[in-house]
Amino acid sequence: MGPRAVSQLLSKSFFLIGVGSNDFFAFATALAKQNKTAATQSDLAAFYGSLISNYSSAITELYKLGAR
């Protein structure tokens, strides 16, 4: 198809971005492996910061590819 056709297709596409429970489940599992029953404020801040950074990167990459 070529880059131009792909770009055109992406610009007309519909994107769904899901923020699923898998991320939260993985975080809770990691806490359990550390024998922690609750997350500290700094644990939560680091986790949410990481999520926002990863999602932001993914959205930025889609935007660069032509998604609007």
Coordinates of N, CA, C and O in Angstrom, one line a residue:
M1 N 0.8 -1.2 0.0 CA 0.0 0.0 0.0 C 0.9 1.3 0.0 O 0.5 2.2 -0.6
G2 N 1.9 1.2 0.8 CA 2.8 2.4 0.8 C 2.4 3.3 2.0 O 1.3 3.3 2.5
P3 N 3.4 4.2 2.4 CA 3.2 5.0 3.5 C 2.1 6.0 3.4 O 1.4 6.3 4.4
R4 N 1.9 6.6 2.2 CA 0.8 7.6 2.0 C -0.5 6.9 2.2 O -1.4 7.5 2.9
A5 N -0.7 5.8 1.6 CA -2.0 5.1 1.8 C -2.3 4.7 3.2 O -3.4 4.8 3.7
V6 N -1.3 4.2 3.9 CA -1.4 3.9 5.3 C -1.8 5.1 6.1 O -2.6 5.1 7.0
S7 N -1.1 6.2 5.9 CA -1.4 7.5 6.6 C -2.8 7.9 6.3 O -3.5 8.3 7.3
Q8 N -3.3 7.8 5.1 CA -4.6 8.2 4.8 C -5.6 7.3 5.5 O -6.6 7.7 6.1
L9 N -5.3 6.0 5.5 CA -6.2 5.0 6.2 C -6.3 5.3 7.7 O -7.3 5.3 8.3
L10 N -5.1 5.6 8.3 CA -5.1 5.9 9.8 C -5.8 7.1 10.1 O -6.5 7.2 11.1
S11 N -5.8 8.1 9.2 CA -6.4 9.4 9.5 C -8.0 9.3 9.4 O -8.7 10.1 10.0
K12 N -8.4 8.2 8.8 CA -9.9 7.9 8.7 C -10.3 6.8 9.7 O -11.5 6.5 9.7
S13 N -9.4 6.3 10.4 CA -9.8 5.2 11.3 C -10.3 5.7 12.7 O -10.1 6.8 13.1
F14 N -11.0 4.8 13.3 CA -11.6 5.0 14.6 C -10.7 4.3 15.6 O -10.5 3.1 15.5
F15 N -10.2 4.9 16.7 CA -9.4 4.3 17.6 C -10.0 4.2 19.0 O -10.6 5.2 19.5
L16 N -10.0 3.1 19.6 CA -10.5 2.9 21.0 C -9.2 2.6 21.8 O -8.4 1.7 21.5
I17 N -9.1 3.4 22.9 CA -8.0 3.2 23.8 C -8.6 2.8 25.1 O -9.3 3.6 25.8
G18 N -8.3 1.6 25.6 CA -8.9 1.2 26.8 C -7.9 1.2 27.9 O -6.7 0.8 27.8
V19 N -8.4 1.7 29.0 CA -7.6 1.6 30.3 C -8.2 0.5 31.1 O -9.3 0.7 31.7
G20 N -7.6 -0.6 31.0 CA -8.2 -1.8 31.6 C -7.7 -2.1 33.0 O -6.8 -1.5 33.6
S21 N -8.4 -3.0 33.6 CA -8.1 -3.4 35.0 C -6.8 -4.3 35.0 O -6.3 -4.5 36.1
N22 N -6.3 -4.7 33.9 CA -5.1 -5.5 33.9 C -3.9 -4.8 34.5 O -3.1 -5.4 35.3
D23 N -3.8 -3.5 34.3 CA -2.7 -2.7 34.9 C -2.9 -2.7 36.4 O -1.9 -2.8 37.1
F24 N -4.1 -2.5 36.9 CA -4.3 -2.5 38.3 C -4.1 -3.8 39.0 O -3.6 -3.9 40.1
F25 N -4.5 -4.9 38.2 CA -4.3 -6.2 38.7 C -2.9 -6.6 38.8 O -2.4 -7.1 39.8
A26 N -2.1 -6.2 37.8 CA -0.6 -6.4 37.9 C 0.0 -5.7 39.0 O 0.9 -6.2 39.7
F27 N -0.4 -4.5 39.3 CA 0.1 -3.7 40.4 C -0.2 -4.4 41.7 O 0.6 -4.5 42.6
A28 N -1.5 -4.8 41.9 CA -1.9 -5.5 43.1 C -1.1 -6.8 43.3 O -0.7 -7.1 44.4
T29 N -0.9 -7.5 42.2 CA -0.1 -8.8 42.3 C 1.3 -8.5 42.7 O 1.9 -9.2 43.5
A30 N 1.9 -7.4 42.2 CA 3.3 -7.0 42.5 C 3.4 -6.7 44.0 O 4.3 -7.1 44.7
L31 N 2.3 -6.0 44.6 CA 2.3 -5.7 46.0 C 2.2 -7.0 46.8 O 2.9 -7.2 47.8
A32 N 1.4 -7.9 46.3 CA 1.3 -9.2 47.1 C 2.6 -10.0 47.1 O 2.9 -10.6 48.1
K33 N 3.3 -9.9 46.0 CA 4.6 -10.6 45.9 C 5.6 -10.0 46.9 O 6.5 -10.7 47.4
Q34 N 5.4 -8.7 47.2 CA 6.3 -8.1 48.2 C 5.7 -8.2 49.6 O 6.2 -7.5 50.5
N35 N 4.7 -9.0 49.8 CA 4.0 -9.1 51.1 C 3.5 -7.8 51.6 O 3.5 -7.6 52.8
K36 N 3.0 -7.0 50.8 CA 2.4 -5.7 51.2 C 0.9 -5.9 51.1 O 0.4 -6.4 50.1
T37 N 0.1 -5.4 52.0 CA -1.3 -5.5 51.9 C -1.9 -4.2 51.4 O -3.0 -4.2 50.9
A38 N -1.2 -3.1 51.5 CA -1.7 -1.8 51.0 C -0.5 -1.1 50.4 O 0.7 -1.2 50.8
A39 N -0.8 -0.2 49.4 CA 0.2 0.6 48.7 C 0.5 1.8 49.5 O -0.5 2.4 50.1
T40 N 1.7 2.3 49.5 CA 2.0 3.6 50.2 C 1.7 4.7 49.2 O 1.5 4.4 48.0
Q41 N 1.7 5.9 49.6 CA 1.4 7.1 48.8 C 2.5 7.1 47.7 O 2.2 7.4 46.5
S42 N 3.7 6.8 48.0 CA 4.8 6.9 47.0 C 4.7 5.7 46.0 O 4.9 5.9 44.8
D43 N 4.2 4.6 46.4 CA 3.9 3.4 45.5 C 2.8 3.8 44.5 O 3.0 3.6 43.3
L44 N 1.8 4.4 45.0 CA 0.7 4.8 44.1 C 1.1 5.9 43.2 O 0.8 5.9 42.0
A45 N 1.9 6.9 43.7 CA 2.3 8.0 42.8 C 3.2 7.5 41.7 O 3.1 7.9 40.5
A46 N 4.1 6.5 42.0 CA 5.0 6.0 41.0 C 4.2 5.1 40.0 O 4.4 5.2 38.8
F47 N 3.2 4.4 40.5 CA 2.4 3.6 39.6 C 1.6 4.4 38.6 O 1.6 4.2 37.4
Y48 N 0.9 5.4 39.2 CA 0.0 6.3 38.3 C 0.9 7.1 37.4 O 0.5 7.3 36.2
G49 N 2.1 7.5 37.8 CA 3.0 8.3 37.0 C 3.4 7.4 35.8 O 3.5 7.9 34.6
S50 N 3.7 6.1 36.1 CA 4.1 5.2 35.0 C 3.0 5.0 34.0 O 3.2 4.9 32.8
L51 N 1.8 4.8 34.6 CA 0.6 4.5 33.7 C 0.4 5.7 32.7 O 0.2 5.6 31.5
I52 N 0.4 6.9 33.3 CA 0.2 8.1 32.5 C 1.3 8.3 31.5 O 1.0 8.6 30.3
S53 N 2.5 8.0 31.9 CA 3.6 8.1 30.9 C 3.5 7.2 29.8 O 3.6 7.5 28.6
N54 N 3.1 5.9 30.1 CA 3.0 4.9 29.0 C 1.8 5.2 28.1 O 1.9 5.1 26.9
Y55 N 0.7 5.6 28.7 CA -0.5 5.9 27.9 C -0.2 7.1 27.0 O -0.6 7.2 25.8
S56 N 0.4 8.1 27.6 CA 0.8 9.3 26.8 C 1.7 9.0 25.7 O 1.5 9.5 24.5
S57 N 2.6 8.1 25.9 CA 3.5 7.7 24.8 C 2.8 7.0 23.7 O 3.0 7.3 22.5
A58 N 1.9 6.1 24.0 CA 1.1 5.4 23.1 C 0.2 6.3 22.3 O 0.1 6.2 21.0
I59 N -0.5 7.3 22.9 CA -1.3 8.2 22.2 C -0.5 9.1 21.3 O -0.9 9.4 20.2
T60 N 0.6 9.6 21.8 CA 1.5 10.4 21.0 C 2.0 9.7 19.8 O 2.0 10.3 18.7
E61 N 2.3 8.4 19.9 CA 2.7 7.6 18.7 C 1.6 7.5 17.7 O 1.8 7.6 16.5
L62 N 0.4 7.2 18.2 CA -0.7 7.1 17.3 C -1.0 8.5 16.6 O -1.3 8.5 15.4
Y63 N -0.8 9.6 17.3 CA -1.0 10.9 16.7 C 0.1 11.1 15.6 O -0.3 11.6 14.5
K64 N 1.3 10.7 15.9 CA 2.4 10.9 14.9 C 2.1 10.0 13.6 O 2.5 10.4 12.5
L65 N 1.4 8.9 13.8 CA 1.0 8.1 12.7 C -0.2 8.6 11.9 O -0.5 8.0 10.9
G66 N -0.8 9.6 12.4 CA -1.9 10.2 11.7 C -3.3 10.0 12.3 O -4.3 10.5 11.8
A67 N -3.4 9.4 13.5 CA -4.6 9.3 14.2 C -5.1 10.6 14.7 O -4.3 11.4 15.2
R68 N -6.4 10.9 14.5 CA -6.9 12.2 15.0 C -8.3 11.9 15.7 O -9.0 11.0 15.4

